[in-house]
Amino acid sequence: MRRINQLLTPLTKAAARTATRTSSIPELPAPASGFLTIGSTTYINPAGTYPLFHAADGTPTRVINDTDHPLTILTESERSPSAADLILAPGERTETRRGDCVQVG
């Protein structure tokens, strides 16, 4: 019996290392279900952050949230939440002349 325990000991140590490695990987948020439209580009089931490009002539950029997640139009380059950020609830749409990117969730 002692021989079996000696043989299995390396396997249990390897399993413990694997569990430690996989637990340190951050989980990605679930993608939104639906469509996100920024200007003339539509994203299907978006997740993460998308750039917000503005027209050179100053016309507003259209943002349509047809997803089940809220969207945040970030207006500061350091991406910290501020009172200037615009939040769109699911189903809302807006036109904006400001902002750096759109974040889902």
Short mmCIF file of N, CA, C and O in Angstrom, two decimals:
data_model
loop_
_atom_site.label_atom_id
_atom_site.label_comp_id
_atom_site.label_asym_id
_atom_site.label_seq_id
_atom_site.Cartn_x
_atom_site.Cartn_y
_atom_site.Cartn_z
N MET A 1 0.82 -1.18 0.00
CA MET A 1 0.00 0.00 0.00
C MET A 1 0.87 1.25 0.00
O MET A 1 0.52 2.24 -0.62
N ARG A 2 1.98 1.18 0.73
CA ARG A 2 2.87 2.33 0.78
C ARG A 2 3.44 2.62 -0.60
O ARG A 2 3.63 3.76 -0.98
N ARG A 3 3.70 1.61 -1.38
CA ARG A 3 4.23 1.77 -2.74
C ARG A 3 3.22 2.51 -3.63
O ARG A 3 3.58 3.36 -4.41
N ILE A 4 1.93 2.21 -3.50
CA ILE A 4 0.90 2.89 -4.28
C ILE A 4 0.85 4.36 -3.89
O ILE A 4 0.75 5.25 -4.75
N ASN A 5 0.93 4.66 -2.59
CA ASN A 5 0.92 6.06 -2.15
C ASN A 5 2.13 6.80 -2.70
O ASN A 5 2.02 7.97 -3.08
N GLN A 6 3.29 6.15 -2.75
CA GLN A 6 4.48 6.79 -3.30
C GLN A 6 4.30 7.06 -4.79
O GLN A 6 4.77 8.08 -5.30
N LEU A 7 3.66 6.16 -5.50
CA LEU A 7 3.44 6.36 -6.93
C LEU A 7 2.43 7.47 -7.20
O LEU A 7 2.54 8.20 -8.19
N LEU A 8 1.42 7.62 -6.36
CA LEU A 8 0.37 8.61 -6.58
C LEU A 8 0.73 10.00 -6.08
O LEU A 8 0.12 10.98 -6.50
N THR A 9 1.72 10.12 -5.22
CA THR A 9 2.10 11.42 -4.66
C THR A 9 2.45 12.44 -5.74
O THR A 9 1.97 13.57 -5.70
N PRO A 10 3.26 12.12 -6.76
CA PRO A 10 3.55 13.12 -7.80
C PRO A 10 2.29 13.57 -8.55
O PRO A 10 2.19 14.72 -8.96
N LEU A 11 1.33 12.68 -8.72
CA LEU A 11 0.10 13.06 -9.41
C LEU A 11 -0.72 14.05 -8.61
O LEU A 11 -1.29 14.99 -9.16
N THR A 12 -0.78 13.87 -7.31
CA THR A 12 -1.56 14.79 -6.49
C THR A 12 -0.90 16.16 -6.43
O THR A 12 -1.58 17.18 -6.44
N LYS A 13 0.43 16.21 -6.43
CA LYS A 13 1.14 17.49 -6.45
C LYS A 13 0.92 18.20 -7.79
O LYS A 13 0.71 19.40 -7.84
N ALA A 14 0.94 17.44 -8.87
CA ALA A 14 0.72 18.04 -10.19
C ALA A 14 -0.70 18.58 -10.31
O ALA A 14 -0.94 19.64 -10.87
N ALA A 15 -1.67 17.85 -9.76
CA ALA A 15 -3.06 18.31 -9.79
C ALA A 15 -3.22 19.59 -8.99
O ALA A 15 -3.95 20.50 -9.38
N ALA A 16 -2.53 19.69 -7.86
CA ALA A 16 -2.61 20.90 -7.04
C ALA A 16 -2.01 22.09 -7.78
O ALA A 16 -2.54 23.19 -7.73
N ARG A 17 -0.89 21.87 -8.49
CA ARG A 17 -0.28 22.96 -9.26
C ARG A 17 -1.20 23.41 -10.39
O ARG A 17 -1.34 24.58 -10.66
N THR A 18 -1.84 22.48 -11.05
CA THR A 18 -2.76 22.80 -12.14
C THR A 18 -3.94 23.60 -11.63
O THR A 18 -4.36 24.58 -12.23
N ALA A 19 -4.48 23.22 -10.47
CA ALA A 19 -5.61 23.94 -9.89
C ALA A 19 -5.20 25.37 -9.54
O ALA A 19 -5.96 26.31 -9.73
N THR A 20 -3.98 25.54 -9.05
CA THR A 20 -3.49 26.88 -8.71
C THR A 20 -3.33 27.73 -9.96
O THR A 20 -3.69 28.89 -9.99
N ARG A 21 -2.80 27.15 -11.02
CA ARG A 21 -2.61 27.89 -12.27
C ARG A 21 -3.92 28.32 -12.88
O ARG A 21 -4.07 29.43 -13.32
N THR A 22 -4.88 27.44 -12.94
CA THR A 22 -6.14 27.78 -13.59
C THR A 22 -6.96 28.76 -12.77
O THR A 22 -7.72 29.53 -13.32
N SER A 23 -6.79 28.79 -11.46
CA SER A 23 -7.55 29.72 -10.65
C SER A 23 -7.02 31.14 -10.77
O SER A 23 -7.72 32.09 -10.47
N SER A 24 -5.77 31.32 -11.22
CA SER A 24 -5.22 32.66 -11.35
C SER A 24 -5.60 33.32 -12.67
O SER A 24 -5.34 34.49 -12.86
N ILE A 25 -6.23 32.60 -13.57
CA ILE A 25 -6.65 33.16 -14.84
C ILE A 25 -7.95 33.92 -14.62
O ILE A 25 -8.93 33.35 -14.12
N PRO A 26 -8.01 35.22 -14.97
CA PRO A 26 -9.25 35.96 -14.75
C PRO A 26 -10.35 35.48 -15.69
O PRO A 26 -10.09 35.13 -16.83
N GLU A 27 -11.54 35.43 -15.18
CA GLU A 27 -12.68 35.02 -15.99
C GLU A 27 -13.16 36.20 -16.81
O GLU A 27 -13.27 37.31 -16.32
N LEU A 28 -13.46 35.94 -18.08
CA LEU A 28 -13.99 36.97 -18.95
C LEU A 28 -15.48 37.13 -18.70
O LEU A 28 -16.18 36.15 -18.48
N PRO A 29 -15.96 38.37 -18.75
CA PRO A 29 -17.39 38.55 -18.56
C PRO A 29 -18.17 37.93 -19.72
O PRO A 29 -17.67 37.83 -20.84
N ALA A 30 -19.37 37.51 -19.44
CA ALA A 30 -20.21 36.92 -20.48
C ALA A 30 -20.54 37.98 -21.52
O ALA A 30 -20.80 39.14 -21.18
N PRO A 31 -20.52 37.62 -22.80
CA PRO A 31 -20.85 38.61 -23.82
C PRO A 31 -22.32 39.00 -23.74
O PRO A 31 -23.15 38.24 -23.25
N ALA A 32 -22.60 40.20 -24.20
CA ALA A 32 -23.98 40.66 -24.26
C ALA A 32 -24.69 39.94 -25.40
O ALA A 32 -24.08 39.60 -26.40
N SER A 33 -25.95 39.73 -25.24
CA SER A 33 -26.74 39.11 -26.30
C SER A 33 -27.42 40.23 -27.07
O SER A 33 -28.09 41.07 -26.49
N GLY A 34 -27.22 40.25 -28.38
CA GLY A 34 -27.84 41.28 -29.20
C GLY A 34 -26.83 41.99 -30.07
O GLY A 34 -25.78 41.45 -30.41
N PHE A 35 -27.14 43.24 -30.39
CA PHE A 35 -26.33 44.02 -31.32
C PHE A 35 -25.94 45.36 -30.72
O PHE A 35 -26.74 46.01 -30.06
N LEU A 36 -24.70 45.77 -30.98
CA LEU A 36 -24.20 47.10 -30.62
C LEU A 36 -23.82 47.78 -31.92
O LEU A 36 -23.02 47.26 -32.69
N THR A 37 -24.39 48.95 -32.17
CA THR A 37 -24.07 49.71 -33.38
C THR A 37 -23.38 50.99 -32.98
O THR A 37 -23.91 51.77 -32.18
N ILE A 38 -22.19 51.21 -33.53
CA ILE A 38 -21.43 52.45 -33.33
C ILE A 38 -21.17 53.02 -34.71
O ILE A 38 -20.44 52.42 -35.50
N GLY A 39 -21.77 54.16 -34.99
CA GLY A 39 -21.64 54.74 -36.33
C GLY A 39 -22.28 53.81 -37.34
O GLY A 39 -23.46 53.49 -37.25
N SER A 40 -21.49 53.33 -38.29
CA SER A 40 -22.01 52.42 -39.31
C SER A 40 -21.56 50.98 -39.09
O SER A 40 -21.78 50.12 -39.94
N THR A 41 -20.95 50.68 -37.94
CA THR A 41 -20.45 49.34 -37.63
C THR A 41 -21.35 48.68 -36.59
O THR A 41 -21.66 49.28 -35.56
N THR A 42 -21.76 47.44 -36.86
CA THR A 42 -22.59 46.69 -35.92
C THR A 42 -21.82 45.48 -35.42
O THR A 42 -21.23 44.74 -36.21
N TYR A 43 -21.81 45.30 -34.10
CA TYR A 43 -21.14 44.16 -33.46
C TYR A 43 -22.21 43.21 -32.94
O TYR A 43 -23.19 43.63 -32.34
N ILE A 44 -22.02 41.90 -33.15
CA ILE A 44 -22.95 40.88 -32.70
C ILE A 44 -22.43 40.29 -31.39
O ILE A 44 -21.26 39.92 -31.29
N ASN A 45 -23.31 40.21 -30.38
CA ASN A 45 -22.97 39.68 -29.06
C ASN A 45 -21.66 40.29 -28.54
O ASN A 45 -20.69 39.58 -28.29
N PRO A 46 -21.61 41.61 -28.38
CA PRO A 46 -20.36 42.27 -28.00
C PRO A 46 -19.94 41.99 -26.56
O PRO A 46 -20.77 41.71 -25.69
N ALA A 47 -18.64 42.08 -26.32
CA ALA A 47 -18.06 41.97 -24.98
C ALA A 47 -16.79 42.80 -24.97
O ALA A 47 -16.04 42.80 -25.93
N GLY A 48 -16.56 43.55 -23.92
CA GLY A 48 -15.34 44.34 -23.81
C GLY A 48 -15.53 45.79 -24.19
O GLY A 48 -16.57 46.38 -23.97
N THR A 49 -14.49 46.34 -24.83
CA THR A 49 -14.45 47.77 -25.17
C THR A 49 -14.28 47.95 -26.66
O THR A 49 -13.49 47.23 -27.28
N TYR A 50 -14.99 48.91 -27.22
CA TYR A 50 -14.94 49.19 -28.66
C TYR A 50 -14.62 50.65 -28.88
O TYR A 50 -15.13 51.52 -28.16
N PRO A 51 -13.78 50.97 -29.88
CA PRO A 51 -13.40 52.37 -30.13
C PRO A 51 -14.57 53.20 -30.61
O PRO A 51 -15.49 52.68 -31.26
N LEU A 52 -14.54 54.46 -30.30
CA LEU A 52 -15.58 55.40 -30.72
C LEU A 52 -14.90 56.44 -31.61
O LEU A 52 -14.15 57.29 -31.13
N PHE A 53 -15.10 56.31 -32.92
CA PHE A 53 -14.50 57.23 -33.88
C PHE A 53 -15.47 58.36 -34.18
O PHE A 53 -16.67 58.13 -34.35
N HIS A 54 -14.96 59.58 -34.25
CA HIS A 54 -15.78 60.75 -34.52
C HIS A 54 -15.47 61.29 -35.91
O HIS A 54 -14.31 61.28 -36.35
N ALA A 55 -16.50 61.78 -36.60
CA ALA A 55 -16.33 62.33 -37.94
C ALA A 55 -15.56 63.64 -37.87
O ALA A 55 -15.69 64.42 -36.92
N ALA A 56 -14.75 63.88 -38.90
CA ALA A 56 -13.94 65.10 -38.95
C ALA A 56 -14.80 66.35 -39.10
O ALA A 56 -14.41 67.44 -38.67
N ASP A 57 -15.98 66.20 -39.71
CA ASP A 57 -16.85 67.37 -39.91
C ASP A 57 -17.67 67.72 -38.67
O ASP A 57 -18.44 68.68 -38.69
N GLY A 58 -17.55 66.96 -37.58
CA GLY A 58 -18.23 67.29 -36.34
C GLY A 58 -19.63 66.72 -36.19
O GLY A 58 -20.31 67.00 -35.20
N THR A 59 -20.07 65.92 -37.15
CA THR A 59 -21.39 65.31 -37.00
C THR A 59 -21.36 64.29 -35.87
O THR A 59 -20.33 63.64 -35.64
N PRO A 60 -22.45 64.14 -35.14
CA PRO A 60 -22.45 63.21 -34.00
C PRO A 60 -22.36 61.75 -34.44
O PRO A 60 -22.81 61.40 -35.53
N THR A 61 -21.77 60.93 -33.58
CA THR A 61 -21.66 59.50 -33.82
C THR A 61 -22.86 58.80 -33.18
O THR A 61 -23.16 59.03 -32.02
N ARG A 62 -23.52 57.95 -33.93
CA ARG A 62 -24.69 57.23 -33.45
C ARG A 62 -24.25 55.99 -32.67
O ARG A 62 -23.39 55.24 -33.12
N VAL A 63 -24.85 55.78 -31.49
CA VAL A 63 -24.61 54.59 -30.68
C VAL A 63 -25.97 53.99 -30.34
O VAL A 63 -26.81 54.66 -29.75
N ILE A 64 -26.17 52.74 -30.74
CA ILE A 64 -27.44 52.05 -30.49
C ILE A 64 -27.15 50.79 -29.66
O ILE A 64 -26.36 49.95 -30.07
N ASN A 65 -27.81 50.69 -28.51
CA ASN A 65 -27.63 49.55 -27.62
C ASN A 65 -28.83 48.61 -27.76
O ASN A 65 -29.82 48.76 -27.07
N ASP A 66 -28.73 47.65 -28.66
CA ASP A 66 -29.77 46.63 -28.81
C ASP A 66 -29.28 45.33 -28.17
O ASP A 66 -29.40 44.26 -28.75
N THR A 67 -28.69 45.44 -26.96
CA THR A 67 -28.20 44.27 -26.23
C THR A 67 -28.96 44.15 -24.92
O THR A 67 -29.80 44.99 -24.59
N ASP A 68 -28.62 43.13 -24.15
CA ASP A 68 -29.22 42.95 -22.83
C ASP A 68 -28.31 43.45 -21.71
O ASP A 68 -28.58 43.21 -20.55
N HIS A 69 -27.23 44.16 -22.05
CA HIS A 69 -26.31 44.72 -21.07
C HIS A 69 -26.30 46.24 -21.21
O HIS A 69 -26.48 46.76 -22.31
N PRO A 70 -26.03 46.96 -20.11
CA PRO A 70 -25.86 48.41 -20.25
C PRO A 70 -24.52 48.72 -20.92
O PRO A 70 -23.59 47.92 -20.88
N LEU A 71 -24.43 49.88 -21.55
CA LEU A 71 -23.20 50.34 -22.19
C LEU A 71 -22.74 51.60 -21.49
O LEU A 71 -23.55 52.40 -21.03
N THR A 72 -21.43 51.81 -21.45
CA THR A 72 -20.88 53.04 -20.93
C THR A 72 -20.03 53.68 -22.01
O THR A 72 -19.14 53.03 -22.56
N ILE A 73 -20.30 54.94 -22.32
CA ILE A 73 -19.46 55.69 -23.25
C ILE A 73 -18.44 56.41 -22.38
O ILE A 73 -18.79 57.33 -21.63
N LEU A 74 -17.20 55.95 -22.44
CA LEU A 74 -16.13 56.50 -21.61
C LEU A 74 -15.60 57.77 -22.25
O LEU A 74 -15.29 57.79 -23.44
N THR A 75 -15.47 58.81 -21.43
CA THR A 75 -15.06 60.10 -21.95
C THR A 75 -13.68 60.53 -21.49
O THR A 75 -13.20 61.57 -21.90
N GLU A 76 -13.03 59.75 -20.65
CA GLU A 76 -11.70 60.10 -20.18
C GLU A 76 -10.71 59.04 -20.62
O GLU A 76 -11.02 57.85 -20.62
N SER A 77 -9.51 59.48 -20.96
CA SER A 77 -8.52 58.55 -21.49
C SER A 77 -8.04 57.54 -20.46
O SER A 77 -7.64 56.44 -20.82
N GLU A 78 -8.10 57.85 -19.17
CA GLU A 78 -7.64 56.87 -18.18
C GLU A 78 -8.71 55.85 -17.84
O GLU A 78 -8.50 54.97 -17.04
N ARG A 79 -9.85 55.93 -18.45
CA ARG A 79 -10.92 54.94 -18.34
C ARG A 79 -11.48 54.79 -16.92
O ARG A 79 -12.04 53.79 -16.57
N SER A 80 -11.33 55.83 -16.10
CA SER A 80 -11.92 55.75 -14.77
C SER A 80 -13.34 56.30 -14.80
O SER A 80 -13.63 57.23 -15.55
N PRO A 81 -14.25 55.72 -14.01
CA PRO A 81 -15.62 56.21 -14.02
C PRO A 81 -15.68 57.66 -13.56
O PRO A 81 -15.02 58.06 -12.61
N SER A 82 -16.47 58.45 -14.25
CA SER A 82 -16.62 59.85 -13.86
C SER A 82 -18.04 60.28 -14.15
O SER A 82 -18.82 59.57 -14.78
N ALA A 83 -18.38 61.47 -13.68
CA ALA A 83 -19.73 61.99 -13.91
C ALA A 83 -19.97 62.28 -15.39
O ALA A 83 -21.10 62.37 -15.82
N ALA A 84 -18.89 62.43 -16.17
CA ALA A 84 -19.04 62.76 -17.58
C ALA A 84 -19.35 61.54 -18.45
O ALA A 84 -19.75 61.69 -19.59
N ASP A 85 -19.17 60.32 -17.91
CA ASP A 85 -19.47 59.12 -18.68
C ASP A 85 -20.97 59.02 -18.91
O ASP A 85 -21.78 59.39 -18.07
N LEU A 86 -21.34 58.52 -20.07
CA LEU A 86 -22.74 58.36 -20.45
C LEU A 86 -23.08 56.87 -20.41
O LEU A 86 -22.38 56.06 -21.01
N ILE A 87 -24.15 56.51 -19.71
CA ILE A 87 -24.55 55.10 -19.62
C ILE A 87 -25.85 54.92 -20.39
O ILE A 87 -26.81 55.66 -20.19
N LEU A 88 -25.86 53.92 -21.27
CA LEU A 88 -27.04 53.58 -22.05
C LEU A 88 -27.61 52.26 -21.56
O LEU A 88 -26.92 51.24 -21.56
N ALA A 89 -28.85 52.27 -21.15
CA ALA A 89 -29.53 51.05 -20.74
C ALA A 89 -29.85 50.21 -21.97
O ALA A 89 -29.84 50.73 -23.10
N PRO A 90 -30.13 48.93 -21.80
CA PRO A 90 -30.52 48.10 -22.94
C PRO A 90 -31.70 48.72 -23.70
O PRO A 90 -32.67 49.17 -23.11
N GLY A 91 -31.56 48.77 -25.02
CA GLY A 91 -32.60 49.32 -25.87
C GLY A 91 -32.48 50.82 -26.14
O GLY A 91 -33.19 51.35 -26.99
N GLU A 92 -31.60 51.52 -25.45
CA GLU A 92 -31.45 52.96 -25.65
C GLU A 92 -30.51 53.26 -26.81
O GLU A 92 -29.67 52.45 -27.18
N ARG A 93 -30.62 54.47 -27.32
CA ARG A 93 -29.74 54.95 -28.38
C ARG A 93 -29.45 56.41 -28.15
O ARG A 93 -30.22 57.11 -27.50
N THR A 94 -28.32 56.87 -28.68
CA THR A 94 -27.94 58.26 -28.55
C THR A 94 -27.03 58.66 -29.70
O THR A 94 -26.55 57.81 -30.44
N GLU A 95 -26.81 59.94 -29.84
CA GLU A 95 -25.81 60.47 -30.75
C GLU A 95 -24.88 61.33 -29.91
O GLU A 95 -25.34 62.11 -29.08
N THR A 96 -23.58 61.16 -30.09
CA THR A 96 -22.61 61.87 -29.26
C THR A 96 -21.48 62.43 -30.10
O THR A 96 -21.10 61.86 -31.12
N ARG A 97 -20.95 63.55 -29.64
CA ARG A 97 -19.79 64.17 -30.28
C ARG A 97 -18.54 63.99 -29.41
O ARG A 97 -17.49 64.49 -29.73
N ARG A 98 -18.68 63.29 -28.29
CA ARG A 98 -17.55 63.12 -27.38
C ARG A 98 -17.42 61.66 -26.97
O ARG A 98 -18.29 60.84 -27.25
N GLY A 99 -16.35 61.33 -26.31
CA GLY A 99 -16.11 59.97 -25.83
C GLY A 99 -14.95 59.33 -26.56
O GLY A 99 -14.65 59.66 -27.70
N ASP A 100 -14.29 58.41 -25.88
CA ASP A 100 -13.15 57.68 -26.43
C ASP A 100 -13.53 56.28 -26.89
O ASP A 100 -13.05 55.80 -27.90
N CYS A 101 -14.39 55.62 -26.12
CA CYS A 101 -14.75 54.24 -26.44
C CYS A 101 -16.07 53.88 -25.77
O CYS A 101 -16.58 54.61 -24.93
N VAL A 102 -16.60 52.73 -26.18
CA VAL A 102 -17.84 52.20 -25.62
C VAL A 102 -17.50 50.89 -24.92
O VAL A 102 -16.87 50.01 -25.52
N GLN A 103 -17.89 50.77 -23.66
CA GLN A 103 -17.61 49.57 -22.88
C GLN A 103 -18.92 48.84 -22.60
O GLN A 103 -19.89 49.44 -22.15
N VAL A 104 -18.94 47.54 -22.87
CA VAL A 104 -20.12 46.72 -22.65
C VAL A 104 -20.11 46.22 -21.22
O VAL A 104 -19.11 45.68 -20.75
N GLY A 105 -21.24 46.38 -20.52
CA GLY A 105 -21.35 45.88 -19.15
C GLY A 105 -21.04 46.91 -18.11
O GLY A 105 -20.64 47.98 -18.29
#
